[in-house]
Tab-separated table of C-alpha atoms and ligand atoms in Angstrom:
chain	number	residue	atom	x	y	z
A	9	MET	CA	-21.025	2.754	-13.621
A	10	SER	CA	-19.524	6.131	-13.894
A	11	VAL	CA	-17.336	7.799	-11.287
A	12	GLU	CA	-17.660	11.174	-12.721
A	13	LEU	CA	-18.040	13.513	-9.701
A	14	GLN	CA	-20.316	16.026	-10.978
A	15	HIS	CA	-24.179	15.935	-11.203
A	16	ALA	CA	-24.410	12.711	-9.425
A	17	PRO	CA	-27.929	11.785	-8.331
A	18	VAL	CA	-28.812	11.439	-4.655
A	19	GLY	CA	-29.171	7.600	-4.113
A	20	GLY	CA	-30.100	5.301	-1.382
A	21	PRO	CA	-33.135	4.771	0.693
A	22	PRO	CA	-34.540	7.449	3.134
A	23	MET	CA	-33.019	8.444	6.486
A	24	VAL	CA	-34.728	5.640	8.456
A	25	PRO	CA	-32.359	2.999	9.479
A	26	SER	CA	-33.293	-0.744	8.749
A	27	ARG	CA	-32.725	-3.041	11.783
A	28	HIS	CA	-29.955	-5.741	11.171
A	29	ARG	CA	-28.976	-8.590	13.372
A	30	VAL	CA	-25.413	-9.588	13.766
A	31	VAL	CA	-25.042	-13.182	12.594
A	32	ALA	CA	-21.286	-13.621	12.702
A	33	VAL	CA	-18.490	-11.717	14.219
A	34	THR	CA	-14.653	-12.255	13.268
A	35	ARG	CA	-11.996	-10.589	15.340
A	36	GLU	CA	-9.527	-9.500	12.803
A	37	LEU	CA	-7.064	-7.490	14.931
A	38	ALA	CA	-6.985	-6.257	18.414
A	39	ASP	CA	-8.945	-3.131	17.472
A	40	THR	CA	-10.865	-4.377	14.356
A	41	VAL	CA	-13.961	-6.671	13.873
A	42	THR	CA	-15.834	-7.860	10.730
A	43	PHE	CA	-19.492	-8.357	11.179
A	44	GLU	CA	-21.963	-10.177	8.977
A	45	LEU	CA	-25.360	-8.711	9.287
A	46	GLU	CA	-28.828	-9.881	8.219
A	47	PRO	CA	-31.863	-7.825	7.740
A	48	ILE	CA	-34.684	-8.069	10.314
A	49	ASP	CA	-37.286	-6.073	8.660
A	50	ARG	CA	-36.057	-4.617	5.442
A	51	ALA	CA	-33.175	-5.567	3.184
A	52	LEU	CA	-31.039	-2.819	1.785
A	53	ASP	CA	-30.233	-2.739	-1.916
A	54	PRO	CA	-27.302	-4.715	-2.927
A	55	PRO	CA	-24.237	-2.413	-2.638
A	56	GLU	CA	-21.545	-1.892	-5.205
A	57	PRO	CA	-17.917	-2.218	-4.284
A	58	GLY	CA	-16.676	0.997	-2.670
A	59	GLN	CA	-20.155	2.032	-1.319
A	60	PHE	CA	-20.833	2.481	2.453
A	61	ASN	CA	-23.769	2.189	4.852
A	62	MET	CA	-24.539	4.493	7.753
A	63	VAL	CA	-24.196	2.144	10.651
A	64	TYR	CA	-26.204	2.971	13.810
A	65	ALA	CA	-24.976	1.638	17.216
A	66	PHE	CA	-28.323	2.146	19.095
A	67	GLY	CA	-28.102	4.637	21.862
A	68	GLN	CA	-24.667	5.708	20.662
A	69	GLY	CA	-24.313	7.182	17.296
A	70	GLU	CA	-24.194	6.616	13.655
A	71	VAL	CA	-20.994	6.278	11.405
A	72	PRO	CA	-20.148	5.624	7.843
A	73	ILE	CA	-18.761	2.125	7.145
A	74	SER	CA	-17.863	0.744	3.830
A	75	VAL	CA	-19.100	-2.630	2.671
A	76	SER	CA	-16.304	-5.095	2.977
A	77	GLY	CA	-17.939	-8.283	1.934
A	78	ASP	CA	-18.599	-10.114	-1.531
A	79	PRO	CA	-20.984	-8.123	-3.496
A	80	ALA	CA	-22.496	-11.352	-5.045
A	81	ARG	CA	-23.581	-12.578	-1.575
A	82	GLY	CA	-26.632	-10.539	-1.321
A	83	ASP	CA	-28.279	-12.126	1.666
A	84	THR	CA	-25.945	-10.638	4.332
A	85	VAL	CA	-24.076	-7.307	4.539
A	86	VAL	CA	-20.376	-7.389	5.735
A	87	HIS	CA	-18.587	-4.458	7.400
A	88	THR	CA	-15.179	-4.372	8.955
A	89	VAL	CA	-14.908	-1.762	11.767
A	90	ARG	CA	-11.884	-0.380	13.537
A	91	SER	CA	-12.456	1.175	16.981
A	92	VAL	CA	-11.367	4.671	17.069
A	93	GLY	CA	-13.990	6.393	19.212
A	94	ALA	CA	-17.189	5.779	21.032
A	95	THR	CA	-19.432	4.665	18.107
A	96	THR	CA	-16.885	2.397	16.569
A	97	GLN	CA	-16.087	1.078	19.990
A	98	ALA	CA	-19.600	0.126	20.658
A	99	LEU	CA	-19.825	-1.664	17.381
A	100	CYS	CA	-16.560	-3.591	17.847
A	101	ALA	CA	-18.124	-4.852	21.164
A	102	LEU	CA	-21.253	-6.162	19.514
A	103	GLY	CA	-21.933	-9.978	19.753
A	104	PRO	CA	-23.855	-12.341	17.628
A	105	GLY	CA	-27.693	-11.704	17.968
A	106	GLU	CA	-27.361	-8.106	18.696
A	107	VAL	CA	-29.035	-5.470	16.615
A	108	VAL	CA	-27.671	-2.369	14.631
A	109	GLY	CA	-29.427	0.017	12.463
A	110	LEU	CA	-28.393	0.313	8.775
A	111	ARG	CA	-29.121	2.819	6.027
A	112	GLY	CA	-27.605	2.902	2.569
A	113	PRO	CA	-25.994	1.920	0.434
A	114	TYR	CA	-24.632	5.339	-0.344
A	115	GLY	CA	-21.969	7.033	-2.452
A	116	ARG	CA	-20.177	6.358	-5.671
A	117	GLY	CA	-18.085	3.124	-5.593
A	118	TRP	CA	-15.172	1.718	-7.580
A	119	ASP	CA	-15.658	1.658	-11.311
A	120	VAL	CA	-14.633	-1.988	-11.562
A	121	GLU	CA	-16.363	-2.342	-14.867
A	122	ARG	CA	-13.996	-0.034	-16.621
A	123	ALA	CA	-11.120	-2.164	-15.594
A	124	ARG	CA	-12.408	-5.097	-17.803
A	125	GLY	CA	-9.971	-6.295	-20.367
A	126	ARG	CA	-7.169	-4.096	-18.483
A	127	ASP	CA	-4.561	-4.776	-15.928
A	128	VAL	CA	-5.703	-4.074	-12.189
A	129	VAL	CA	-3.576	-2.687	-9.382
A	130	VAL	CA	-5.315	-2.674	-5.875
A	131	ILE	CA	-3.474	-0.788	-3.271
A	132	GLY	CA	-4.523	-0.721	0.236
A	133	GLY	CA	-3.226	0.640	3.554
A	134	GLY	CA	-4.338	-0.312	6.898
A	135	ILE	CA	-8.147	-0.465	7.380
A	136	GLY	CA	-8.329	1.034	3.909
A	137	PHE	CA	-8.063	-2.356	2.547
A	138	ALA	CA	-11.554	-3.123	3.766
A	139	PRO	CA	-13.425	-1.157	0.994
A	140	LEU	CA	-11.124	-2.576	-1.664
A	141	ARG	CA	-11.871	-6.258	-0.749
A	142	PRO	CA	-15.176	-6.427	-2.771
A	143	ILE	CA	-13.293	-5.417	-5.990
A	144	ILE	CA	-11.172	-8.521	-5.562
A	145	TYR	CA	-14.100	-10.829	-5.074
A	146	ARG	CA	-15.784	-9.119	-8.059
A	147	ILE	CA	-12.771	-9.764	-10.220
A	148	LEU	CA	-12.375	-13.282	-8.988
A	149	GLU	CA	-15.924	-14.073	-10.051
A	150	ASP	CA	-15.079	-13.306	-13.623
A	151	ARG	CA	-11.393	-13.526	-13.480
A	152	GLN	CA	-10.636	-13.950	-17.286
A	153	ALA	CA	-12.276	-10.728	-18.019
A	154	TYR	CA	-9.369	-8.907	-16.544
A	155	GLY	CA	-5.737	-8.733	-17.317
A	156	ARG	CA	-2.775	-9.107	-14.727
A	157	VAL	CA	-4.139	-8.295	-11.310
A	158	ASN	CA	-1.560	-6.968	-8.530
A	159	VAL	CA	-2.746	-6.646	-4.998
A	160	LEU	CA	-0.398	-4.464	-2.958
A	161	VAL	CA	-0.944	-4.136	0.776
A	162	GLY	CA	0.668	-1.989	3.409
A	163	ALA	CA	0.375	-2.176	7.157
A	164	ARG	CA	2.119	-0.720	10.168
A	165	SER	CA	3.199	-4.242	11.429
A	166	PRO	CA	2.527	-7.922	10.720
A	167	GLU	CA	0.108	-7.881	13.722
A	168	THR	CA	-1.853	-5.119	12.116
A	169	LEU	CA	-2.328	-6.719	8.711
A	170	LEU	CA	-5.997	-7.100	7.762
A	171	TYR	CA	-7.426	-10.333	6.391
A	172	ARG	CA	-4.021	-12.228	6.686
A	173	ALA	CA	-5.306	-15.638	6.106
A	174	GLU	CA	-7.211	-14.655	2.944
A	175	LEU	CA	-4.190	-12.798	1.684
A	176	GLU	CA	-2.353	-16.019	1.949
A	177	GLU	CA	-4.964	-17.953	0.111
A	178	TRP	CA	-5.039	-15.337	-2.680
A	179	ARG	CA	-1.101	-15.251	-2.695
A	180	SER	CA	-1.188	-19.056	-3.485
A	181	ARG	CA	-3.248	-18.500	-6.750
A	182	SER	CA	-1.423	-18.261	-9.971
A	183	ASP	CA	-3.842	-15.605	-11.330
A	184	LEU	CA	-3.142	-12.980	-8.597
A	185	SER	CA	-0.078	-11.342	-7.548
A	186	VAL	CA	-0.208	-10.363	-3.923
A	187	GLU	CA	2.559	-8.446	-2.049
A	188	VAL	CA	2.498	-7.172	1.323
A	189	THR	CA	4.763	-4.765	3.027
A	190	VAL	CA	4.976	-3.521	6.792
A	191	ASP	CA	6.597	-0.523	8.254
A	192	ARG	CA	8.311	-2.428	11.147
A	193	ALA	CA	8.840	-6.016	11.733
A	194	GLY	CA	10.636	-8.505	14.187
A	195	PRO	CA	12.853	-11.225	13.081
A	196	ASP	CA	10.056	-13.680	12.422
A	197	TRP	CA	8.424	-11.750	9.510
A	198	ARG	CA	9.569	-13.216	6.366
A	199	GLY	CA	8.037	-10.552	3.967
A	200	ASP	CA	8.808	-7.112	2.908
A	201	VAL	CA	9.637	-4.233	5.073
A	202	GLY	CA	9.114	-0.653	3.770
A	203	VAL	CA	6.528	1.644	2.313
A	204	VAL	CA	3.744	0.401	-0.013
A	205	THR	CA	5.188	2.669	-2.730
A	206	ALA	CA	8.107	0.416	-3.043
A	207	LEU	CA	5.694	-2.384	-4.069
A	208	ILE	CA	4.463	-0.131	-6.739
A	209	THR	CA	7.756	0.344	-8.114
A	210	ARG	CA	8.552	-3.211	-8.265
A	211	ALA	CA	5.285	-4.475	-9.699
A	212	THR	CA	5.016	-5.731	-13.159
A	213	ILE	CA	2.460	-3.370	-14.871
A	214	ASP	CA	1.620	-1.925	-18.328
A	215	PRO	CA	1.007	1.636	-17.366
A	216	ALA	CA	-1.134	2.402	-20.395
A	217	GLY	CA	-3.329	-0.594	-19.874
A	218	THR	CA	-3.790	-0.208	-16.016
A	219	VAL	CA	-6.615	0.774	-13.756
A	220	ALA	CA	-5.584	1.407	-10.146
A	221	PHE	CA	-7.866	1.427	-7.013
A	222	LEU	CA	-6.388	2.919	-3.931
A	223	CYS	CA	-7.687	3.217	-0.208
A	224	GLY	CA	-5.858	4.093	2.841
A	225	PRO	CA	-4.596	7.045	4.891
A	226	GLU	CA	-4.617	10.074	2.536
A	227	ILE	CA	-0.929	10.607	2.842
A	228	MET	CA	-0.408	7.001	1.625
A	229	MET	CA	-2.717	7.474	-1.235
A	230	ARG	CA	-0.936	10.740	-2.334
A	231	PHE	CA	2.478	9.133	-2.509
A	232	ALA	CA	1.187	5.941	-4.117
A	233	ALA	CA	-0.759	7.965	-6.684
A	234	ASN	CA	2.433	9.927	-7.339
A	235	THR	CA	4.418	6.738	-7.859
A	236	LEU	CA	1.694	5.207	-10.227
A	237	THR	CA	1.706	8.433	-12.463
A	238	GLY	CA	5.583	8.451	-12.252
A	239	ARG	CA	5.382	5.007	-13.808
A	240	GLY	CA	3.022	6.329	-16.502
A	241	VAL	CA	-0.428	5.429	-15.190
A	242	SER	CA	-2.851	8.175	-16.152
A	243	PRO	CA	-4.352	10.069	-13.260
A	244	GLY	CA	-7.828	9.412	-14.835
A	245	ASP	CA	-7.058	5.754	-14.429
A	246	ILE	CA	-6.386	5.961	-10.596
A	247	GLU	CA	-9.383	5.801	-8.356
A	248	VAL	CA	-8.950	6.814	-4.865
A	249	SER	CA	-11.477	6.578	-1.935
A	250	LEU	CA	-11.750	9.880	-0.127
A	251	GLU	CA	-13.263	9.684	3.231
A	252	ARG	CA	-14.339	12.711	5.281
A	253	ASN	CA	-16.310	12.890	8.395
A	254	MET	CA	-19.951	12.699	7.413
A	255	LYS	CA	-23.238	12.849	9.182
A	256	CYS	CA	-26.358	12.671	6.891
A	257	ALA	CA	-24.631	10.812	3.870
A	258	VAL	CA	-27.375	12.408	1.606
A	259	ALA	CA	-25.574	15.787	0.802
A	260	GLN	CA	-27.634	17.889	3.067
A	261	CYS	CA	-25.573	18.541	6.175
A	262	GLY	CA	-22.257	19.626	4.550
A	263	HIS	CA	-19.985	17.915	7.049
A	264	CYS	CA	-18.159	16.011	4.161
A	265	GLN	CA	-17.936	18.870	1.671
A	266	LEU	CA	-14.677	19.180	-0.050
A	267	GLY	CA	-14.573	22.421	-2.020
A	268	PRO	CA	-17.363	21.819	-4.651
A	269	ILE	CA	-18.083	18.413	-3.741
A	270	PHE	CA	-20.068	16.491	-1.217
A	271	VAL	CA	-17.931	13.397	-0.475
A	272	CYS	CA	-20.986	11.326	0.669
A	273	ARG	CA	-22.861	11.717	-2.739
A	274	GLU	CA	-20.004	12.496	-5.299
A	275	GLY	CA	-17.522	10.234	-3.637
A	276	PRO	CA	-16.179	8.593	-1.688
A	277	VAL	CA	-14.540	7.269	-4.783
A	278	GLY	CA	-13.171	9.495	-7.515
A	279	THR	CA	-10.269	9.673	-9.916
A	280	TRP	CA	-6.998	11.052	-8.882
A	281	GLU	CA	-7.341	13.543	-11.939
A	282	ARG	CA	-10.354	15.129	-10.194
A	283	LEU	CA	-9.600	14.874	-6.604
A	284	GLN	CA	-5.762	15.669	-6.694
A	285	PRO	CA	-6.348	19.504	-6.986
A	286	LEU	CA	-8.753	19.367	-4.165
A	287	LEU	CA	-6.448	17.464	-1.892
A	288	ALA	CA	-3.736	19.898	-2.850
A	289	VAL	CA	-5.597	22.774	-1.183
A	290	ARG	CA	-4.496	22.993	2.482
A	291	GLY	CA	-7.233	23.162	4.929
A	292	LEU	CA	-9.915	22.012	2.720
B	3	MET	CA	27.732	-16.720	-18.518
B	4	LYS	CA	27.577	-12.898	-18.537
B	5	GLY	CA	30.462	-10.984	-17.326
B	6	ILE	CA	30.274	-8.311	-14.588
B	7	ARG	CA	30.252	-5.620	-17.119
B	8	GLU	CA	27.184	-6.906	-19.008
B	9	LEU	CA	25.392	-7.544	-15.649
B	10	LEU	CA	26.077	-3.835	-14.482
B	11	ALA	CA	24.767	-2.665	-17.936
B	12	GLU	CA	21.454	-4.438	-17.253
B	13	HIS	CA	21.152	-3.039	-13.743
B	14	PRO	CA	18.776	-0.169	-13.250
B	15	VAL	CA	21.173	1.949	-11.363
B	16	PHE	CA	24.175	1.647	-13.710
B	17	ALA	CA	22.380	0.978	-17.043
B	18	ASP	CA	22.547	4.427	-18.611
B	19	LEU	CA	26.247	5.175	-17.517
B	20	PRO	CA	28.736	5.749	-20.331
B	21	GLU	CA	30.669	2.688	-21.677
B	22	GLY	CA	33.887	3.818	-20.157
B	23	ASP	CA	32.390	4.261	-16.586
B	24	LEU	CA	30.958	0.537	-16.775
B	25	ASP	CA	34.352	-0.733	-17.593
B	26	LEU	CA	35.900	1.090	-14.626
B	27	ILE	CA	33.210	0.087	-12.197
B	28	ALA	CA	33.193	-3.698	-13.473
B	29	GLY	CA	36.804	-3.773	-12.764
B	30	CYS	CA	35.920	-3.522	-8.969
B	31	GLY	CA	33.137	-6.185	-9.016
B	32	VAL	CA	32.809	-9.916	-8.428
B	33	ASN	CA	29.671	-12.091	-8.546
B	34	VAL	CA	28.577	-13.412	-5.072
B	35	HIS	CA	25.720	-15.546	-3.768
B	36	PHE	CA	24.055	-15.747	-0.361
B	37	ASP	CA	21.924	-18.359	1.040
B	38	GLU	CA	18.673	-17.690	2.658
B	39	GLY	CA	19.367	-16.567	6.182
B	40	GLU	CA	22.976	-15.764	5.632
B	41	GLN	CA	24.461	-12.422	7.225
B	42	ILE	CA	25.998	-10.258	4.618
B	43	PHE	CA	27.405	-7.578	6.841
B	44	GLU	CA	27.094	-6.593	10.511
B	45	GLU	CA	26.142	-3.182	11.857
B	46	GLY	CA	29.363	-1.347	12.785
B	47	GLY	CA	31.573	-3.628	10.589
B	48	PRO	CA	33.956	-2.201	8.100
B	49	ALA	CA	32.205	-0.974	4.913
B	50	ASP	CA	34.554	-1.927	2.321
B	51	THR	CA	32.086	-3.595	-0.054
B	52	PHE	CA	28.577	-2.758	-1.342
B	53	TYR	CA	26.147	-5.012	-3.317
B	54	VAL	CA	23.824	-4.607	-6.322
B	55	ILE	CA	21.203	-7.332	-6.111
B	56	ARG	CA	20.546	-9.303	-9.175
B	57	HIS	CA	17.943	-11.653	-7.746
B	58	GLY	CA	16.791	-12.139	-4.249
B	59	ARG	CA	15.889	-10.338	-1.016
B	60	VAL	CA	17.825	-8.571	1.598
B	61	ALA	CA	16.623	-7.304	4.905
B	62	LEU	CA	18.447	-4.333	6.535
B	63	ASP	CA	18.307	-4.483	10.319
B	64	VAL	CA	19.269	-2.678	13.650
B	65	HIS	CA	20.210	-4.645	16.606
B	66	ALA	CA	18.032	-3.495	19.729
B	67	PRO	CA	19.163	-4.771	23.034
B	68	GLY	CA	16.413	-7.044	24.337
B	69	ARG	CA	14.423	-6.893	21.113
B	70	GLY	CA	16.688	-8.730	18.941
B	71	SER	CA	17.305	-7.542	15.323
B	72	LEU	CA	14.631	-5.143	13.938
B	73	VAL	CA	14.160	-5.195	10.171
B	74	VAL	CA	13.723	-1.456	8.836
B	75	ALA	CA	13.725	-2.251	5.176
B	76	THR	CA	13.915	-4.981	2.700
B	77	LEU	CA	15.536	-4.776	-0.806
B	78	ARG	CA	14.982	-6.768	-3.880
B	79	ASP	CA	16.125	-7.166	-7.495
B	80	GLY	CA	17.592	-4.106	-8.798
B	81	ASP	CA	18.348	-2.427	-5.525
B	82	VAL	CA	21.663	-1.314	-4.122
B	83	VAL	CA	22.714	-2.465	-0.684
B	84	GLY	CA	24.826	0.024	1.245
B	85	TRP	CA	26.474	3.439	0.765
B	86	SER	CA	28.610	3.586	3.927
B	87	TRP	CA	31.505	2.726	1.877
B	88	LEU	CA	31.455	6.238	0.399
B	89	PHE	CA	31.852	8.061	3.527
B	90	PRO	CA	34.352	7.951	6.466
B	91	PRO	CA	34.564	6.203	8.800
B	92	TYR	CA	33.483	3.519	6.357
B	93	ARG	CA	31.406	1.569	8.770
B	94	TRP	CA	28.072	-0.022	8.305
B	95	SER	CA	25.309	1.784	9.866
B	96	LEU	CA	22.918	-1.108	9.577
B	97	GLY	CA	23.311	-4.845	9.207
B	98	ALA	CA	22.127	-6.849	6.123
B	99	ARG	CA	20.891	-10.369	5.820
B	100	ALA	CA	19.847	-12.365	2.888
B	101	THR	CA	16.029	-13.374	3.466
B	102	ALA	CA	15.914	-15.585	0.281
B	103	GLU	CA	18.738	-16.930	-1.919
B	104	THR	CA	20.395	-13.923	-3.328
B	105	SER	CA	22.745	-13.276	-6.290
B	106	ALA	CA	24.506	-9.942	-6.353
B	107	ILE	CA	27.468	-8.174	-7.602
B	108	ALA	CA	29.857	-7.215	-4.845
B	109	LEU	CA	31.730	-4.026	-5.581
B	110	ASP	CA	34.983	-3.231	-3.705
B	111	GLY	CA	34.500	0.304	-2.268
B	112	ALA	CA	38.093	1.200	-1.807
B	113	CYS	CA	38.837	0.418	-5.358
B	114	LEU	CA	35.941	2.511	-6.556
B	115	ARG	CA	36.790	5.324	-4.370
B	116	GLY	CA	40.094	5.348	-5.874
B	117	LYS	CA	38.668	5.386	-9.427
B	118	CYS	CA	36.347	8.162	-8.498
B	119	ASP	CA	39.190	10.280	-7.108
B	120	ASP	CA	41.214	9.735	-10.445
B	121	ASP	CA	38.157	10.329	-12.561
B	122	THR	CA	36.018	12.981	-11.029
B	123	ALA	CA	33.450	12.905	-13.797
B	124	LEU	CA	32.901	9.118	-12.969
B	125	GLY	CA	32.806	10.140	-9.436
B	126	TYR	CA	30.139	12.769	-9.933
B	127	ARG	CA	27.900	10.533	-12.091
B	128	LEU	CA	28.186	7.783	-9.358
B	129	MET	CA	27.493	10.199	-6.535
B	130	GLN	CA	24.392	11.552	-8.284
B	131	ARG	CA	23.054	8.083	-8.381
B	132	PHE	CA	23.859	7.354	-4.672
B	133	ALA	CA	22.466	10.622	-3.790
B	134	ARG	CA	19.265	9.792	-5.375
B	135	ILE	CA	19.146	6.429	-3.706
B	136	ALA	CA	19.746	7.973	-0.383
B	137	GLN	CA	16.984	10.695	-0.984
B	138	GLU	CA	14.386	8.045	-1.976
B	139	ARG	CA	15.327	5.887	1.166
B	140	LEU	CA	15.087	8.967	3.330
B	141	LEU	CA	11.548	9.885	2.106
B	142	GLN	CA	10.625	6.299	2.696
B	143	THR	CA	11.995	6.192	6.129
B	144	ARG	CA	10.061	9.489	6.910
B	145	LEU	CA	6.771	7.969	5.764
B	146	GLN	CA	7.444	4.867	7.880
B	147	LEU	CA	8.077	7.064	10.928
B	148	LEU	CA	4.638	8.861	10.347
B	149	ASP	CA	2.792	5.851	11.341
B	150	VAL	CA	0.101	6.632	8.945
B	151	TYR	CA	-1.805	3.535	9.259
B	152	GLY	CA	-2.008	3.541	12.965
B	153	ASN	CA	-2.914	7.051	13.851
B	154	PRO	CA	-4.371	9.452	11.166
B	155	VAL	CA	-4.662	12.755	12.468
B	156	GLY	CA	-7.288	15.460	11.648
B	157	ASP	CA	-10.282	14.443	9.705
B	158	GLY	CA	-11.218	10.837	9.964
B	159	HIS	CA	-9.720	8.879	7.192
B	160	VAL	CA	-9.281	5.263	7.226
B	161	GLY	CA	-11.345	3.434	4.710
C	324	FAD	C1	-17.049	6.819	3.511
C	324	FAD	C2	-16.487	6.290	4.746
C	324	FAD	C3	-16.214	4.845	4.778
C	324	FAD	C4	-15.541	4.471	5.991
C	324	FAD	N1	-15.403	3.043	6.088
C	324	FAD	C5	-14.924	2.573	7.229
C	324	FAD	C6	-14.708	1.135	7.310
C	324	FAD	O1	-14.987	0.448	6.526
C	324	FAD	N2	-14.231	0.680	8.553
C	324	FAD	C7	-13.889	1.504	9.535
C	324	FAD	O2	-13.435	1.114	10.623
C	324	FAD	N3	-14.017	2.898	9.354
C	324	FAD	C8	-14.508	3.464	8.400
C	324	FAD	N4	-14.704	4.787	8.230
C	324	FAD	C9	-14.146	5.715	9.291
C	324	FAD	C10	-15.292	5.561	10.488
C	324	FAD	O3	-16.492	6.323	9.792
C	324	FAD	C11	-14.831	6.555	11.585
C	324	FAD	O4	-13.804	5.650	12.135
C	324	FAD	C12	-15.973	6.769	12.647
C	324	FAD	O5	-16.876	7.697	11.944
C	324	FAD	C13	-15.419	7.184	13.853
C	324	FAD	O6	-16.572	7.453	14.774
C	324	FAD	P1	-16.523	7.273	16.346
C	324	FAD	O7	-17.724	7.669	16.864
C	324	FAD	O8	-16.081	5.749	16.708
C	324	FAD	O9	-15.364	8.059	16.626
C	324	FAD	P2	-15.310	9.711	16.977
C	324	FAD	O10	-15.815	9.887	18.391
C	324	FAD	O11	-15.977	10.372	15.916
C	324	FAD	O12	-13.752	9.946	17.011
C	324	FAD	C14	-12.950	9.459	18.059
C	324	FAD	C15	-11.548	9.821	17.868
C	324	FAD	O13	-11.061	9.040	16.492
C	324	FAD	C16	-10.711	10.043	15.725
C	324	FAD	N5	-11.183	9.470	14.545
C	324	FAD	C17	-12.239	9.814	13.965
C	324	FAD	N6	-12.358	9.098	12.639
C	324	FAD	C18	-11.281	8.394	12.577
C	324	FAD	C19	-10.721	7.597	11.778
C	324	FAD	N7	-11.515	7.270	10.502
C	324	FAD	N8	-9.464	7.223	11.888
C	324	FAD	C20	-8.692	7.300	12.833
C	324	FAD	N9	-9.226	8.163	13.939
C	324	FAD	C21	-10.482	8.737	13.718
C	324	FAD	C22	-11.224	11.373	15.949
C	324	FAD	O14	-10.256	12.356	15.442
C	324	FAD	C23	-11.257	11.280	17.423
C	324	FAD	O15	-10.148	11.716	18.115
C	324	FAD	C24	-15.311	5.363	7.047
C	324	FAD	C25	-15.463	6.736	6.881
C	324	FAD	C26	-16.089	7.210	5.634
C	324	FAD	C27	-16.217	8.596	5.694
């Protein structure tokens, strides 16, 4: 799959949502929930890591949410949602058996394919780790096809660390290096404290043979990408997920337009080489 | 076993210093070891030594009444612990505790200050390195204060 941001085709099914039933709910954090959804009438096309669906809380509103589950498990769709406003709050209050509308998958995802034979660095911050999780599942399915894999995660505090049990499980594997850092911690926390860029500085990487995938607050991605390029990773080998408010998800409404690109269609994923100049424009 | 001078020459902060500087600095250093959980120095205590970590992990903490000790940063292999020895009143502004078995080189601050006064070129080079460390840590602290993971402002942007 290509992540070149120009001339991307409009993808995905029409604007009509397909009803999905909540089959499992996992409360991840005080404000964050993971759902497993199964189709009632029509299944969506299988998503690529990094793609998103428009999730409709009936009677409330529709919001873009990345796919956070294992792409190989095509029977259900998994989303991790953080409650920040009316729609996400309604989604986070759903229980098993309740119904939402889904349309998608939309957008350009992570180009995991091009990382084959190379080292991989996955860098996530806060809820930004959710869209990265499918990359790790995909790599683990075919682990020998990739070189060294570093997973670097930042969170505000240990209490806000997403997928903590799974991170522990991955940390115990010899074929993954998992490092976690938090901004602040009490005396019980035995891990690192500090910004995620410090983890990048310490990671063992071969810059020329590395592909990096970044998702988190824009400010975090900026500093992380700069640290990676400072270590010699090419801006064209750094993929970031750029997320802007979007409404239609099919490049019609213009809500998510960033200069010459529609993030819903040409993104959300793009290379740092292409996106950095756009992000450097204040007010865009 | 390697001597202090050789160990310093391998350390990222000192590696590219001229031979003569390394000799002078090594004269102020000794090898030290800390067990997991051992306090290295206390906030407010006299800052007469600093450490360059060879292997291990050190947490910098602040004591908050009623909240215990809050860790504000962790340092690892290749990091320098402490610069309060450089500036009067030579008191630690944070505490430091080993959170894993840690081996380090302890450098005598008073000894090194004296050498820097006598050889200002050495002092300048050392000061450049410490200013850079301070600048990097200041930037990191600012990022931590922004609370970026919790409350992004402006356009929705979380993932
Ligand atoms: C491509 C893409 C993928 C996304 N993937 C995910 C995901 O996997 N999980 C997830 O939880 N979210 C994800 N988001 C963000 C999600 O779409 C928004 O949180 C959601 O649109 C907010 O809608 P709302 O109606 O709940 O809040 P609104 O009523 O729109 O906003 C309420 C308040 O929250 C603020 N706000 C809006 N968006 C955000 C935000 N993203 N972060 C913090 N504050 C915000 C607003 O400024 C406002 O003050 C993604 C966004 C995009 C564009």
